[in-house]
PDB file of C-alpha atoms in Angstrom:
ATOM      1  CA  MET L   1     126.962  75.095 107.649  1.00 57.00           C
ATOM      2  CA  PRO L   2     123.253  74.841 106.731  1.00 62.00           C
ATOM      3  CA  VAL L   3     121.001  77.851 107.135  1.00 63.00           C
ATOM      4  CA  VAL L   4     118.178  77.337 109.605  1.00 61.00           C
ATOM      5  CA  ARG L   5     115.027  79.379 109.101  1.00 64.00           C
ATOM      6  CA  ARG L   6     113.607  81.159 112.099  1.00 58.00           C
ATOM      7  CA  ALA L   7     110.018  80.563 113.091  1.00 56.00           C
ATOM      8  CA  VAL L   8     107.799  83.620 113.206  1.00 53.00           C
ATOM      9  CA  ILE L   9     105.584  83.699 116.247  1.00 51.00           C
ATOM     10  CA  ALA L  10     102.644  86.069 116.308  1.00 50.00           C
ATOM     11  CA  SER L  11      99.833  86.172 118.775  1.00 46.00           C
ATOM     12  CA  PRO L  12      96.307  86.078 117.313  1.00 46.00           C
ATOM     13  CA  SER L  13      95.547  89.542 118.712  1.00 48.00           C
ATOM     14  CA  GLU L  14      98.401  91.077 116.712  1.00 52.00           C
ATOM     15  CA  VAL L  15      97.415  89.540 113.390  1.00 47.00           C
ATOM     16  CA  THR L  16      94.593  91.657 112.059  1.00 54.00           C
ATOM     17  CA  GLU L  17      93.563  91.250 108.450  1.00 57.00           C
ATOM     18  CA  LEU L  18      90.556  92.990 107.067  1.00 59.00           C
ATOM     19  CA  PRO L  19      89.780  92.725 103.378  1.00 63.00           C
ATOM     20  CA  GLY L  20      90.615  95.922 101.534  1.00 63.00           C
ATOM     21  CA  VAL L  21      92.424  97.579 104.483  1.00 68.00           C
ATOM     22  CA  ASP L  22      96.100  98.444 104.133  1.00 72.00           C
ATOM     23  CA  PHE L  23      97.888  98.311 107.492  1.00 76.00           C
ATOM     24  CA  ARG L  24     101.256  99.501 106.169  1.00 78.00           C
ATOM     25  CA  PHE L  25     102.788 102.776 107.338  1.00 75.00           C
ATOM     26  CA  ARG L  26     103.561 104.465 104.027  1.00 76.00           C
ATOM     27  CA  ASP L  27     105.118 107.845 103.220  1.00 79.00           C
ATOM     28  CA  ALA L  28     101.617 109.166 102.473  1.00 82.00           C
ATOM     29  CA  HIS L  29     100.756 108.575 106.152  1.00 89.00           C
ATOM     30  CA  ARG L  30     103.658 110.643 107.548  1.00 93.00           C
ATOM     31  CA  LEU L  31     104.229 114.294 108.258  1.00 95.00           C
ATOM     32  CA  ARG L  32     107.680 115.175 106.946  1.00 94.00           C
ATOM     33  CA  LYS L  33     108.108 118.916 106.471  1.00 96.00           C
ATOM     34  CA  THR L  34     108.479 121.598 109.102  1.00 96.00           C
ATOM     35  CA  ASP L  35     105.541 123.503 107.595  1.00 96.00           C
ATOM     36  CA  GLU L  36     103.277 120.472 108.073  1.00 96.00           C
ATOM     37  CA  TYR L  37     104.201 120.264 111.765  1.00 96.00           C
ATOM     38  CA  SER L  38     103.880 124.045 112.179  1.00 97.00           C
ATOM     39  CA  SER L  39     100.407 124.112 110.665  1.00 96.00           C
ATOM     40  CA  VAL L  40      99.221 121.414 113.099  1.00 97.00           C
ATOM     41  CA  PHE L  41     100.655 123.291 116.096  1.00 97.00           C
ATOM     42  CA  ALA L  42      99.219 126.601 114.816  1.00 97.00           C
ATOM     43  CA  PHE L  43      95.705 125.078 114.614  1.00 96.00           C
ATOM     44  CA  ARG L  44      95.874 124.889 118.444  1.00 95.00           C
ATOM     45  CA  ARG L  45      93.696 121.835 119.038  1.00 96.00           C
ATOM     46  CA  ALA L  46      95.068 119.120 121.319  1.00 97.00           C
ATOM     47  CA  ILE L  47      94.090 116.206 123.556  1.00 97.00           C
ATOM     48  CA  LYS L  48      96.230 115.543 126.601  1.00 97.00           C
ATOM     49  CA  GLY L  49      96.910 112.181 128.234  1.00 97.00           C
ATOM     50  CA  ARG L  50      99.188 111.030 131.063  1.00 97.00           C
ATOM     51  CA  TRP L  51     102.412 110.955 129.014  1.00 97.00           C
ATOM     52  CA  PHE L  52     101.442 112.114 125.524  1.00 98.00           C
ATOM     53  CA  ILE L  53      99.623 115.024 123.962  1.00 98.00           C
ATOM     54  CA  VAL L  54      98.060 114.732 120.493  1.00 98.00           C
ATOM     55  CA  HIS L  55      97.838 117.910 118.411  1.00 98.00           C
ATOM     56  CA  TYR L  56      95.470 117.615 115.448  1.00 97.00           C
ATOM     57  CA  ARG L  57      94.187 119.499 112.424  1.00 97.00           C
ATOM     58  CA  PRO L  58      91.846 118.498 109.548  1.00 96.00           C
ATOM     59  CA  ASN L  59      93.881 117.702 106.437  1.00 94.00           C
ATOM     60  CA  GLY L  60      91.358 117.306 103.598  1.00 91.00           C
ATOM     61  CA  LEU L  61      93.044 114.101 102.414  1.00 93.00           C
ATOM     62  CA  GLU L  62      91.663 110.565 102.229  1.00 92.00           C
ATOM     63  CA  THR L  63      93.667 109.339 105.253  1.00 92.00           C
ATOM     64  CA  ALA L  64      95.141 110.471 108.561  1.00 95.00           C
ATOM     65  CA  ARG L  65      98.831 111.408 108.743  1.00 96.00           C
ATOM     66  CA  LEU L  66     101.222 111.186 111.704  1.00 96.00           C
ATOM     67  CA  GLY L  67     104.194 113.099 113.063  1.00 97.00           C
ATOM     68  CA  VAL L  68     106.022 112.240 116.301  1.00 97.00           C
ATOM     69  CA  VAL L  69     108.021 114.570 118.575  1.00 97.00           C
ATOM     70  CA  VAL L  70     110.017 113.193 121.514  1.00 97.00           C
ATOM     71  CA  ALA L  71     112.280 115.763 123.198  1.00 96.00           C
ATOM     72  CA  LYS L  72     115.619 114.865 124.750  1.00 96.00           C
ATOM     73  CA  LYS L  73     114.626 116.918 127.759  1.00 96.00           C
ATOM     74  CA  LEU L  74     111.924 114.363 128.660  1.00 95.00           C
ATOM     75  CA  ALA L  75     113.575 111.152 127.392  1.00 94.00           C
ATOM     76  CA  ARG L  76     117.319 111.370 127.854  1.00 94.00           C
ATOM     77  CA  ARG L  77     118.269 107.963 126.428  1.00 95.00           C
ATOM     78  CA  ALA L  78     118.055 107.481 122.666  1.00 96.00           C
ATOM     79  CA  SER L  79     116.764 103.954 123.189  1.00 95.00           C
ATOM     80  CA  LEU L  80     113.774 105.305 125.143  1.00 95.00           C
ATOM     81  CA  ARG L  81     113.082 107.981 122.510  1.00 96.00           C
ATOM     82  CA  ASN L  82     113.175 105.354 119.767  1.00 96.00           C
ATOM     83  CA  LEU L  83     110.882 103.049 121.763  1.00 95.00           C
ATOM     84  CA  LEU L  84     108.327 105.828 122.234  1.00 97.00           C
ATOM     85  CA  LYS L  85     108.378 106.631 118.514  1.00 96.00           C
ATOM     86  CA  ARG L  86     108.009 102.947 117.584  1.00 95.00           C
ATOM     87  CA  LEU L  87     105.055 102.501 119.951  1.00 96.00           C
ATOM     88  CA  THR L  88     103.374 105.607 118.554  1.00 96.00           C
ATOM     89  CA  ARG L  89     103.832 104.558 114.928  1.00 94.00           C
ATOM     90  CA  GLU L  90     102.577 101.044 115.681  1.00 94.00           C
ATOM     91  CA  ASN L  91      99.431 102.319 117.442  1.00 95.00           C
ATOM     92  CA  PHE L  92      98.763 104.667 114.534  1.00 95.00           C
ATOM     93  CA  ARG L  93      99.382 101.925 111.961  1.00 92.00           C
ATOM     94  CA  LYS L  94      96.862  99.589 113.615  1.00 92.00           C
ATOM     95  CA  THR L  95      94.135 102.219 114.007  1.00 93.00           C
ATOM     96  CA  ARG L  96      94.701 104.425 110.927  1.00 91.00           C
ATOM     97  CA  ALA L  97      91.753 102.939 109.010  1.00 90.00           C
ATOM     98  CA  THR L  98      89.350 103.958 111.790  1.00 92.00           C
ATOM     99  CA  LEU L  99      90.814 107.412 112.485  1.00 94.00           C
ATOM    100  CA  PRO L 100      89.270 110.632 111.154  1.00 95.00           C
ATOM    101  CA  LYS L 101      91.059 112.429 108.315  1.00 96.00           C
ATOM    102  CA  LEU L 102      93.421 114.528 110.448  1.00 96.00           C
ATOM    103  CA  ASP L 103      97.065 115.501 110.581  1.00 97.00           C
ATOM    104  CA  LEU L 104      98.302 114.319 113.991  1.00 97.00           C
ATOM    105  CA  VAL L 105     101.420 115.257 115.922  1.00 98.00           C
ATOM    106  CA  VAL L 106     101.976 113.055 118.959  1.00 98.00           C
ATOM    107  CA  ARG L 107     104.286 114.724 121.463  1.00 98.00           C
ATOM    108  CA  LEU L 108     105.726 113.452 124.743  1.00 97.00           C
ATOM    109  CA  HIS L 109     104.847 115.948 127.500  1.00 96.00           C
ATOM    110  CA  ALA L 110     105.874 114.090 130.681  1.00 96.00           C
ATOM    111  CA  LYS L 111     108.853 111.925 131.596  1.00 95.00           C
ATOM    112  CA  ALA L 112     108.136 108.288 130.752  1.00 93.00           C
ATOM    113  CA  ASP L 113     111.143 106.682 132.462  1.00 91.00           C
ATOM    114  CA  ASP L 114     109.077 104.578 134.886  1.00 91.00           C
ATOM    115  CA  ALA L 115     106.146 103.839 132.565  1.00 93.00           C
ATOM    116  CA  SER L 116     105.649 100.333 131.220  1.00 94.00           C
ATOM    117  CA  ARG L 117     104.980  99.636 127.556  1.00 95.00           C
ATOM    118  CA  ALA L 118     101.438  98.584 128.391  1.00 95.00           C
ATOM    119  CA  GLN L 119     100.768 101.897 130.144  1.00 96.00           C
ATOM    120  CA  LEU L 120     102.205 103.879 127.224  1.00 96.00           C
ATOM    121  CA  ASN L 121     100.179 101.872 124.694  1.00 96.00           C
ATOM    122  CA  GLU L 122      97.019 102.371 126.733  1.00 97.00           C
ATOM    123  CA  ASP L 123      97.611 106.128 126.961  1.00 97.00           C
ATOM    124  CA  LEU L 124      98.108 106.375 123.186  1.00 97.00           C
ATOM    125  CA  ALA L 125      95.076 104.205 122.422  1.00 96.00           C
ATOM    126  CA  ARG L 126      92.854 106.361 124.655  1.00 97.00           C
ATOM    127  CA  LEU L 127      94.059 109.554 122.989  1.00 97.00           C
ATOM    128  CA  LEU L 128      93.506 108.233 119.464  1.00 96.00           C
ATOM    129  CA  ALA L 129      90.020 107.049 120.445  1.00 95.00           C
ATOM    130  CA  ARG L 130      89.143 110.527 121.775  1.00 96.00           C
ATOM    131  CA  LEU L 131      89.903 112.329 118.501  1.00 95.00           C
ATOM    132  CA  PRO L 132      86.922 114.272 117.092  1.00 93.00           C
ATOM    133  CA  ARG L 133      85.070 112.459 114.318  1.00 85.00           C
TER     134      ARG L 133
END
């Protein structure tokens, strides 16, 4: 049986290529350790949206870094928790080059069961745009 290649369909708005800008989400762009998360929470600066809250702290590095917290208490289904994390990472990946040099922890603070993807994306985009420069 011959192998048929799948066509990749991308809308023009999703394909963003700027010379010299890396849009990948590398390990250097992630918060991994408990101490990194704790230091962001201890800094006590946050911006609150409808569903998400973004805690931030200056990091002194050349790029912003991201951590995501989605509690089971607010998103019972694993598929919803994974969706929220994917949306957050994707928003960060697209806007990382324009963000200030901060450590960010994006946390779900309200139940998002009835929210659409567009509403969640809009909430995240507004929060990332409101970060201090």
